mmCIF file of C-alpha atoms in Angstrom:
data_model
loop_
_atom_site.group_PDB
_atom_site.id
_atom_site.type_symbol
_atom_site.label_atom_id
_atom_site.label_comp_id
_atom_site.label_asym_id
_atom_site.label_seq_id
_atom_site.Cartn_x
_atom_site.Cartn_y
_atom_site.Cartn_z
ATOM 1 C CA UNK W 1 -15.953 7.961 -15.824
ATOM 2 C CA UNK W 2 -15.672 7.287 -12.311
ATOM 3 C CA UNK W 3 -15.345 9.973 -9.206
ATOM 4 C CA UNK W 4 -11.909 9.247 -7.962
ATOM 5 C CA UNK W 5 -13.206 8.378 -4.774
ATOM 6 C CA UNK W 6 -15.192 5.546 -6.193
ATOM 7 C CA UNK W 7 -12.035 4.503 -8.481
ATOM 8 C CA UNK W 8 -9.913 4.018 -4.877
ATOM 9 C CA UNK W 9 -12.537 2.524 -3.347
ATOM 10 C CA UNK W 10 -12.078 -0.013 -5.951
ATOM 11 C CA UNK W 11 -8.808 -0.434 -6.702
ATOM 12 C CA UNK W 12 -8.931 -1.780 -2.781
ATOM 13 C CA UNK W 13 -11.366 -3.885 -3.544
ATOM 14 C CA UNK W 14 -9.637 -5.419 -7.062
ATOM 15 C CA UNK W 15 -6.316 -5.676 -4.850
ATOM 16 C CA UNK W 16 -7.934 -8.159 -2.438
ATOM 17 C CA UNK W 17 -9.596 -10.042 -5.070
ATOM 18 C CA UNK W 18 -6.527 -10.631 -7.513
ATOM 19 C CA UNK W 19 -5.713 -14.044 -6.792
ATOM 20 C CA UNK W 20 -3.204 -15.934 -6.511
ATOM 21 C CA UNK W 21 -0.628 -12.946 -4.462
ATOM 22 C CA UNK W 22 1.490 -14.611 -2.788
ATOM 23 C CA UNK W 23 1.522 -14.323 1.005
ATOM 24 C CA UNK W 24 -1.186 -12.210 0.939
ATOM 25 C CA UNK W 25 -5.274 -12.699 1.492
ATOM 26 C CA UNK W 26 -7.003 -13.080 -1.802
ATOM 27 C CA UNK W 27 -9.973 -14.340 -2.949
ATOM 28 C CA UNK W 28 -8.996 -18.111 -2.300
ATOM 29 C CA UNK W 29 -6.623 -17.118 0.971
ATOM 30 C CA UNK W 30 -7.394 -16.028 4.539
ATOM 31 C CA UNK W 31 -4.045 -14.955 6.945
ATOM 32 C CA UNK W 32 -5.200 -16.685 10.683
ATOM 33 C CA UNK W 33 -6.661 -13.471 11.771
ATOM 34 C CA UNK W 34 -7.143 -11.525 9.032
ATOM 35 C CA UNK W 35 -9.960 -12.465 6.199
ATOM 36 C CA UNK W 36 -10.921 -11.447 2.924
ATOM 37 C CA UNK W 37 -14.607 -10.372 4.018
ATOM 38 C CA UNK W 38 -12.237 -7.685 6.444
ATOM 39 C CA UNK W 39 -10.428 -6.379 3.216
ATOM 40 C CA UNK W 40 -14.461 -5.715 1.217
ATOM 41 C CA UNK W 41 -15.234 -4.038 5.236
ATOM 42 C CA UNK W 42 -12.244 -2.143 4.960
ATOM 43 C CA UNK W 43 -12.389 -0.702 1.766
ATOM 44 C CA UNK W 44 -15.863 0.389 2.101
ATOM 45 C CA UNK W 45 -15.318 1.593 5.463
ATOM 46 C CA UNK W 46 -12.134 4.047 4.218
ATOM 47 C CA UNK W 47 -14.403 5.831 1.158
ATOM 48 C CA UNK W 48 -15.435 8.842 3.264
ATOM 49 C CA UNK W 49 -11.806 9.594 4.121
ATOM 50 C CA UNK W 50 -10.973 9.076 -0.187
ATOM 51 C CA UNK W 51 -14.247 11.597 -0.929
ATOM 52 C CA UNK W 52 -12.565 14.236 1.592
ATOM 53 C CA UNK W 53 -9.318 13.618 -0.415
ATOM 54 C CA UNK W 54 -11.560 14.290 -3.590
ATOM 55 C CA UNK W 55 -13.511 17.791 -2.044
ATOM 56 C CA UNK W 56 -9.624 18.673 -1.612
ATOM 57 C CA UNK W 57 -9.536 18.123 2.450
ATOM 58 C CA UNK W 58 -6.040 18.180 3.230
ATOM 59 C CA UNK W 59 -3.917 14.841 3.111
ATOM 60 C CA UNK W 60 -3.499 13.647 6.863
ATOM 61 C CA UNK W 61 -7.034 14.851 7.747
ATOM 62 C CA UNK W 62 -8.318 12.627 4.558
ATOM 63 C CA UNK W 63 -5.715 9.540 5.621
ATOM 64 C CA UNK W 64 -7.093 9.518 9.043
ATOM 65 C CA UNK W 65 -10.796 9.727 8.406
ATOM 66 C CA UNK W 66 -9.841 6.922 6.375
ATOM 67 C CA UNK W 67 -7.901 4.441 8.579
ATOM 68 C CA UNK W 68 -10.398 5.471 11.088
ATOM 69 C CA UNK W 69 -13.262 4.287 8.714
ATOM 70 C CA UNK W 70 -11.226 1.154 8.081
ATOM 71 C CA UNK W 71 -10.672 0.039 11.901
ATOM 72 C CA UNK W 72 -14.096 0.696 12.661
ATOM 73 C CA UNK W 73 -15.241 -2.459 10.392
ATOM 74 C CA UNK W 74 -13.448 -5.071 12.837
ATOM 75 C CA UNK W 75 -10.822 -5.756 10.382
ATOM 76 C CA UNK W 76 -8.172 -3.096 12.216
ATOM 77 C CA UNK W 77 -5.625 -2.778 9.919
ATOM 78 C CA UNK W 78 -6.242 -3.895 6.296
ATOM 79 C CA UNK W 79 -5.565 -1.473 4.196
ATOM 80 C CA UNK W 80 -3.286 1.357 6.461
ATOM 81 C CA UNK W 81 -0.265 1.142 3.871
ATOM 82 C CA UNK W 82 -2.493 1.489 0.754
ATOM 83 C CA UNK W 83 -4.453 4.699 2.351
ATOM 84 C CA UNK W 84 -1.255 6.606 2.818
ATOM 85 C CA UNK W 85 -0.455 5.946 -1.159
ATOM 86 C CA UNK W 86 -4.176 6.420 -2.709
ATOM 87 C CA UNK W 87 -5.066 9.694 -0.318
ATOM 88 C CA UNK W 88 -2.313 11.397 -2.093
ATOM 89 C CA UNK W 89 -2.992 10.270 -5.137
ATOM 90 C CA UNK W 90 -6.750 11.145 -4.691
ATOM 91 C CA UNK W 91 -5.872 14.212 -3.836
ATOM 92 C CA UNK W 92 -3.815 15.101 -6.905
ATOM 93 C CA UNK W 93 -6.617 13.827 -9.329
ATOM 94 C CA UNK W 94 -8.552 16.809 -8.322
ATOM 95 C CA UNK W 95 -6.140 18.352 -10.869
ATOM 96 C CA UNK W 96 -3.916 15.878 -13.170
ATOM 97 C CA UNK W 97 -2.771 12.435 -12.321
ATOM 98 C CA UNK W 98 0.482 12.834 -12.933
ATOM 99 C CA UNK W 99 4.090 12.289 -11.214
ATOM 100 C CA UNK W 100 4.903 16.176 -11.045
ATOM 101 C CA UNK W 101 1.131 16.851 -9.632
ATOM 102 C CA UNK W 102 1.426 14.386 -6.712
ATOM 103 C CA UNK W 103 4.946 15.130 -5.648
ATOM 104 C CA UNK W 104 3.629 18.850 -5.631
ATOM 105 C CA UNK W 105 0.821 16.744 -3.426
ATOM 106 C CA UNK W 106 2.603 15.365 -0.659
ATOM 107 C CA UNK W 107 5.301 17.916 -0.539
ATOM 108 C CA UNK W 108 2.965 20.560 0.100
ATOM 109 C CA UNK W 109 1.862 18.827 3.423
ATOM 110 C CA UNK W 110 1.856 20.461 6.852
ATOM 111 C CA UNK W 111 3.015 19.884 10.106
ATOM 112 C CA UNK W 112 -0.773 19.726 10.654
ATOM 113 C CA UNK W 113 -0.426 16.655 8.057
ATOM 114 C CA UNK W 114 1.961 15.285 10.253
ATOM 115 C CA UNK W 115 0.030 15.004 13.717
ATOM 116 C CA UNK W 116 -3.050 13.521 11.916
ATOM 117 C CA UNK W 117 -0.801 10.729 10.472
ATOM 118 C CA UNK W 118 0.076 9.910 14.303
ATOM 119 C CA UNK W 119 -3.174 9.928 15.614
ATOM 120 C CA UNK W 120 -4.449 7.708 12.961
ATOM 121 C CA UNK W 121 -1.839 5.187 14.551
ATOM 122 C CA UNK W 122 -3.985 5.120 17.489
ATOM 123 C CA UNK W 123 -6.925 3.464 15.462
ATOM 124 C CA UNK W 124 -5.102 0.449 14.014
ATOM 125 C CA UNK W 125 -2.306 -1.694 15.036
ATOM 126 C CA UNK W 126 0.536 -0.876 12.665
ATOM 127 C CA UNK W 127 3.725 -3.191 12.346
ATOM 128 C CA UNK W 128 6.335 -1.419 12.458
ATOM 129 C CA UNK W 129 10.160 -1.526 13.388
ATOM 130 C CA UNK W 130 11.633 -0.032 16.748
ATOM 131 C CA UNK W 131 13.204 3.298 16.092
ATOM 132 C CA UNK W 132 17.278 4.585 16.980
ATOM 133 C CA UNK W 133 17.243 5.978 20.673
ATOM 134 C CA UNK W 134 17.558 9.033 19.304
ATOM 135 C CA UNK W 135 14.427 9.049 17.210
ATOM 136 C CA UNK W 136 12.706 7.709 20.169
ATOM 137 C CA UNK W 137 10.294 10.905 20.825
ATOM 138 C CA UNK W 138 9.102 10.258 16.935
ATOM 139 C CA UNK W 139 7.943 6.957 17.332
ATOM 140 C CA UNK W 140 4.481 6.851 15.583
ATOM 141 C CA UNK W 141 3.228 3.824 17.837
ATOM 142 C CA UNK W 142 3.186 7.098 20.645
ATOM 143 C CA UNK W 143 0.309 8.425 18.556
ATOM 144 C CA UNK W 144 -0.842 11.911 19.523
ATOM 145 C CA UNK W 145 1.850 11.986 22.696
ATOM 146 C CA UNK W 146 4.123 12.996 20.283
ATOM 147 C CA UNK W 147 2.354 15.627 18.575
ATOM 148 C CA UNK W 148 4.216 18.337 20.505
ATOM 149 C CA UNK W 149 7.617 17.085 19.250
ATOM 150 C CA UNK W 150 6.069 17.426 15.843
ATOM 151 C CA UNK W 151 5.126 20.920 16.398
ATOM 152 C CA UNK W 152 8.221 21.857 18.276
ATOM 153 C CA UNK W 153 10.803 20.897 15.319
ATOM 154 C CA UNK W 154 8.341 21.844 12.570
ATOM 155 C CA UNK W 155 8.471 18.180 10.578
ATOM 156 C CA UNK W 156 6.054 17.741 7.945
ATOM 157 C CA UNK W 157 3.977 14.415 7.028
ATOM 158 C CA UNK W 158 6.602 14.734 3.423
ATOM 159 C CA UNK W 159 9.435 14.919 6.122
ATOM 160 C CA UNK W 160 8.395 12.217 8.643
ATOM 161 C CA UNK W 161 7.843 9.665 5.461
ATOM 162 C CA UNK W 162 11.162 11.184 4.165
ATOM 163 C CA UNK W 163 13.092 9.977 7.064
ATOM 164 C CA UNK W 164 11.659 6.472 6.780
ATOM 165 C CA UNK W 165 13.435 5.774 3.551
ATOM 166 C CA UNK W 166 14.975 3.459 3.333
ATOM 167 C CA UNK W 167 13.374 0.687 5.114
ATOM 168 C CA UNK W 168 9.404 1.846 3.979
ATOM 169 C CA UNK W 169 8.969 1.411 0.536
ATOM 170 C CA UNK W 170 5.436 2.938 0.914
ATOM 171 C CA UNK W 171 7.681 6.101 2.198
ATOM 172 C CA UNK W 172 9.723 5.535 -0.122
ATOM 173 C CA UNK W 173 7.085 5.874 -2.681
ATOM 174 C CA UNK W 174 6.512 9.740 -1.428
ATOM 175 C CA UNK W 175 9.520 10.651 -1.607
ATOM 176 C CA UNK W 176 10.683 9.081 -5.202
ATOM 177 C CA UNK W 177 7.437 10.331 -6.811
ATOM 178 C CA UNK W 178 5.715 7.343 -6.742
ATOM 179 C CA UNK W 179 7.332 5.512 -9.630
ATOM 180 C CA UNK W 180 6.423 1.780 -8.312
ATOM 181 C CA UNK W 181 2.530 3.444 -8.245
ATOM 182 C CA UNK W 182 3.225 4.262 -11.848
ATOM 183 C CA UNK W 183 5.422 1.969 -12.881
ATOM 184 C CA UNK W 184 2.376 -0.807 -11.688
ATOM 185 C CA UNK W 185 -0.238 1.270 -13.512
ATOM 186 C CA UNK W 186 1.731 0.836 -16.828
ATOM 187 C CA UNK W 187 1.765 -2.731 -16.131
ATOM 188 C CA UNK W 188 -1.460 -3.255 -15.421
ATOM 189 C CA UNK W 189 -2.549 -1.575 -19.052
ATOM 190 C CA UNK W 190 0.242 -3.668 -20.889
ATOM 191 C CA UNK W 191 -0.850 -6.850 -19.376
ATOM 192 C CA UNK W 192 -3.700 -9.487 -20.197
ATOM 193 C CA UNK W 193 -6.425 -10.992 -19.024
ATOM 194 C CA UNK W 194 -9.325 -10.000 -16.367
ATOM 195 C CA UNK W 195 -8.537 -7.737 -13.701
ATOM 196 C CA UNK W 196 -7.974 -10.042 -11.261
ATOM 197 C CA UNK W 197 -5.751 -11.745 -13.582
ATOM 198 C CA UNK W 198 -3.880 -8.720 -13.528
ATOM 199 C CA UNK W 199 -3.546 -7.917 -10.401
ATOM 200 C CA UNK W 200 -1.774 -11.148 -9.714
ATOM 201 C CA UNK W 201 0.707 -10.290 -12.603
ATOM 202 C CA UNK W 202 0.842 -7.087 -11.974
ATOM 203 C CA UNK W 203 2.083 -8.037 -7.854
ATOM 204 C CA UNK W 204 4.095 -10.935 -9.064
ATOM 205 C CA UNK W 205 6.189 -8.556 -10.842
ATOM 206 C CA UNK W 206 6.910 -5.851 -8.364
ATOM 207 C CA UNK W 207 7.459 -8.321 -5.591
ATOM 208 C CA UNK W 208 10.333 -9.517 -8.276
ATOM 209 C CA UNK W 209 11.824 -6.319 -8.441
ATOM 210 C CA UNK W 210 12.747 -5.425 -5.246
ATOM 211 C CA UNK W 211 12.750 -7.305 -1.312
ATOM 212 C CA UNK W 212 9.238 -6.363 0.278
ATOM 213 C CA UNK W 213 10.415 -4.008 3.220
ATOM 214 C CA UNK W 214 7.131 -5.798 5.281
ATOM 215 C CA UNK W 215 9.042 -8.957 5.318
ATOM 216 C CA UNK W 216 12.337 -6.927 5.824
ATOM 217 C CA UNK W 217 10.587 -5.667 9.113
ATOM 218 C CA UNK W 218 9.021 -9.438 10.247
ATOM 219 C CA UNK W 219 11.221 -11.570 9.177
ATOM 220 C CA UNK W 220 14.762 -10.320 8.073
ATOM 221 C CA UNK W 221 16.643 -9.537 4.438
ATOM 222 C CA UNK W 222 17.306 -12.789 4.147
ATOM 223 C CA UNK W 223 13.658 -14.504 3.908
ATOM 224 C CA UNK W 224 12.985 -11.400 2.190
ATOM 225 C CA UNK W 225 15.248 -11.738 -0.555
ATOM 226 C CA UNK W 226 14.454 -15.417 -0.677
ATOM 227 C CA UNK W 227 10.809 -14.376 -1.462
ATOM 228 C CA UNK W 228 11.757 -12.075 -4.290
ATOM 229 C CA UNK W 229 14.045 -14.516 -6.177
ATOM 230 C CA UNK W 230 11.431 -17.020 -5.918
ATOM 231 C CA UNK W 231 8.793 -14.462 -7.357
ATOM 232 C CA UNK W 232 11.403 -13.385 -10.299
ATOM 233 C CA UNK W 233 12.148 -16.869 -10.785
ATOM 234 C CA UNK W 234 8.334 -17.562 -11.673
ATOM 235 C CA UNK W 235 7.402 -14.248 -13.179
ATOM 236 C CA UNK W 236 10.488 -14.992 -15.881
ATOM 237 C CA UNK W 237 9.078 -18.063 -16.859
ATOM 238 C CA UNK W 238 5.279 -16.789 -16.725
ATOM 239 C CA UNK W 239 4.774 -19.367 -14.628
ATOM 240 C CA UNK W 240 0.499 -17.602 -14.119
ATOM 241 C CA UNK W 241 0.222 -18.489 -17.718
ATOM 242 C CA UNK W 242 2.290 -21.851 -18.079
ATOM 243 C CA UNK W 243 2.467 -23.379 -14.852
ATOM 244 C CA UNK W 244 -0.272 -21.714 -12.021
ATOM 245 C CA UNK W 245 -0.384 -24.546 -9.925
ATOM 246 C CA UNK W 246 3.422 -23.577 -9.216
ATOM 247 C CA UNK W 247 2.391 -20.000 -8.057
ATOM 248 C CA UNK W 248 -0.567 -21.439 -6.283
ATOM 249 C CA UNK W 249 1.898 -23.209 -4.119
ATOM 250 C CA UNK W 250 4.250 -20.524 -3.645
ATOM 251 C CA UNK W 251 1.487 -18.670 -2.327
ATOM 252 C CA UNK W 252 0.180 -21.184 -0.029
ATOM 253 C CA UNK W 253 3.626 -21.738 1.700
ATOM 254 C CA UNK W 254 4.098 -18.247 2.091
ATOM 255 C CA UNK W 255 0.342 -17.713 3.691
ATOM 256 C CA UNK W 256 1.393 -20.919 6.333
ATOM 257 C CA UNK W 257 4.979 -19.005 7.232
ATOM 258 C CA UNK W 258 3.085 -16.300 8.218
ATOM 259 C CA UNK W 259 5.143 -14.301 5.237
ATOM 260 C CA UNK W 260 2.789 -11.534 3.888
ATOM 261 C CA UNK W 261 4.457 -9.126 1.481
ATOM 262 C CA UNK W 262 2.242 -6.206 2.312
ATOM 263 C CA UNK W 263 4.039 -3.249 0.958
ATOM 264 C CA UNK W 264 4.010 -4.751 -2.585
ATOM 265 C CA UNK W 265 -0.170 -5.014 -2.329
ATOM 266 C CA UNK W 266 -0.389 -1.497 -1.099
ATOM 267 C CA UNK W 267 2.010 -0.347 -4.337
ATOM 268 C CA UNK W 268 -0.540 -2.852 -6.586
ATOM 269 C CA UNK W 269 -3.740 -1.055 -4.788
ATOM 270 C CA UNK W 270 -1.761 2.054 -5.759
ATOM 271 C CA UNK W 271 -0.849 1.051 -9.708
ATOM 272 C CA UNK W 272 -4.664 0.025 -10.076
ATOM 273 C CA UNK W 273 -6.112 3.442 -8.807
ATOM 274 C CA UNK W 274 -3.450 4.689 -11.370
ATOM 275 C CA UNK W 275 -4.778 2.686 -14.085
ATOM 276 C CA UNK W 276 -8.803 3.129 -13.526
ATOM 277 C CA UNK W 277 -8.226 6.720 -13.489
ATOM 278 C CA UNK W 278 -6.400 6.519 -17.078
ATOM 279 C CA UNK W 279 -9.081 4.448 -17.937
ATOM 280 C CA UNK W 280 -6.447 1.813 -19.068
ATOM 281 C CA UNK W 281 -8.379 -1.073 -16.823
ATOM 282 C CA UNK W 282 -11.857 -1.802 -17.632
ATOM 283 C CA UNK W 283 -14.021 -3.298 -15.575
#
């Protein structure tokens, strides 16, 4: 069996290569400044941030060795939302992979937690929305500046994520015990075909379920909801198996509108780390 570390590493790399996800680089599909070679870069360059995770380093020092690790191979941000599920999740495989262990997990985090999660926002460029006036001081794009605001009100990383729900559906994902995570690891060992075969399914369907809060944050509920009745509408008519050339296309439109639905790949990357640690995905 695989280290844990080695199983995130590639449940990155089996994210990026599932093919076709719609709106999002593959193996077939570059975004105009962001290209599949970054996502192999990125992956490898986060794996000494997943083995501190593994020698049970705390969470936000483990996430931002890791997004550090990740900029640093010219990519910038690749894989930011996918660290912040898998570090966790890394973390709690030191004991049991389960729900109850990795809610124990992230809401055991520090305030310490916290202020590493902000200064990793100073190594990548993060989208993300413009906060209330009042929540102004908390803005995460102010990095380590607002550090001391952490400290003075005493907010964990569990409660920072906690107040990003809803809106984040990685958040949301810590604080709802990371049922997507598990709900796309169950998937992914019901499902057929190769890996990357999976993968696709396995995205296809969660991008069904629910409005990807990444293309909430770009480009409105509308386009987003648009985008997830399309997916459902091919996903109920298995439209990978019967008619790919239709998914093919609904992934090349979305790739030249610039829509990438980014939070359902990190939940896949998530699901797949899931899954190779059950040993319910063999590769």
């Amino acid at each position: 069996m695989r280290p844990p570390a080695q199983n995130a590493e590639l449940a990155l790399l089996l994210e990026v290569a599932g093919t076709p996800k719609p709106g999002n680089v593959d193996r077939r599909r570059d975004l105009e400044e962001l290209r599949f070679e970054h996502f192999l870069a990125g992956a490898v360059g986060a794996r000494d941030g997943l083995e501190m995770a593994a020698d049970g380093a705390s969470v936000g020092a483990a996430f931002e060795r890791a997004v550090g690790g990740m900029a640093a191979q010219g990519g910038d941000n690749t894989q930011f939302g996918a660290l912040l599920l898998l570090v966790p999740l890394v973390r709690a495989a030191r004991n049991e992979l389960s729900q109850p262990v990795v809610e124990s997990v992230v809401e055991g985090t520090t305030v310490a937690d916290a202020a590493a999660f902000y200064r990793a926002f100073e190594h990548v460029d993060v989208f993300v929305s413009d906060p209330p006036a009042e929540m102004e001081p908390l803005d995460v794009r102010r990095g380590s500046d607002a550090v001391p605001v952490l400290e003075e009100r005493g907010l964990t990383l569990f409660d920072v994520l906690d107040r990003s729900v809803p809106g984040d559906d990685v958040a949301r994902e810590w604080s709802h015990g990371f049922e997507r995570s598990f709900l796309a690891a169950q998937r992914l060992a019901d499902a057929s075909g190769t890996p990357s075969e999976r993968t696709a399914s396995v995205f296809l369907s969660l991008l069904a379920d629910r409005p990807d809060t990444l293309v909430v944050k770009r480009h409105g509920e509308v386009t987003a909801r648009e985008v997830t009745d399309r997916a459902a509408e091919l996903h109920e008519r298995d439209a990978l198996e019967t008619d790919p050339d239709s998914v093919k296309a609904f992934a090349d439109e979305l790739v030249g509108r610039g829509v990438n639905p980014g939070t359902t790949a990190d939940v896949t990357a998530a699901g797949l780390f899931i899954a190779l640690e059950r040993e319910c995905l063999e590769i």
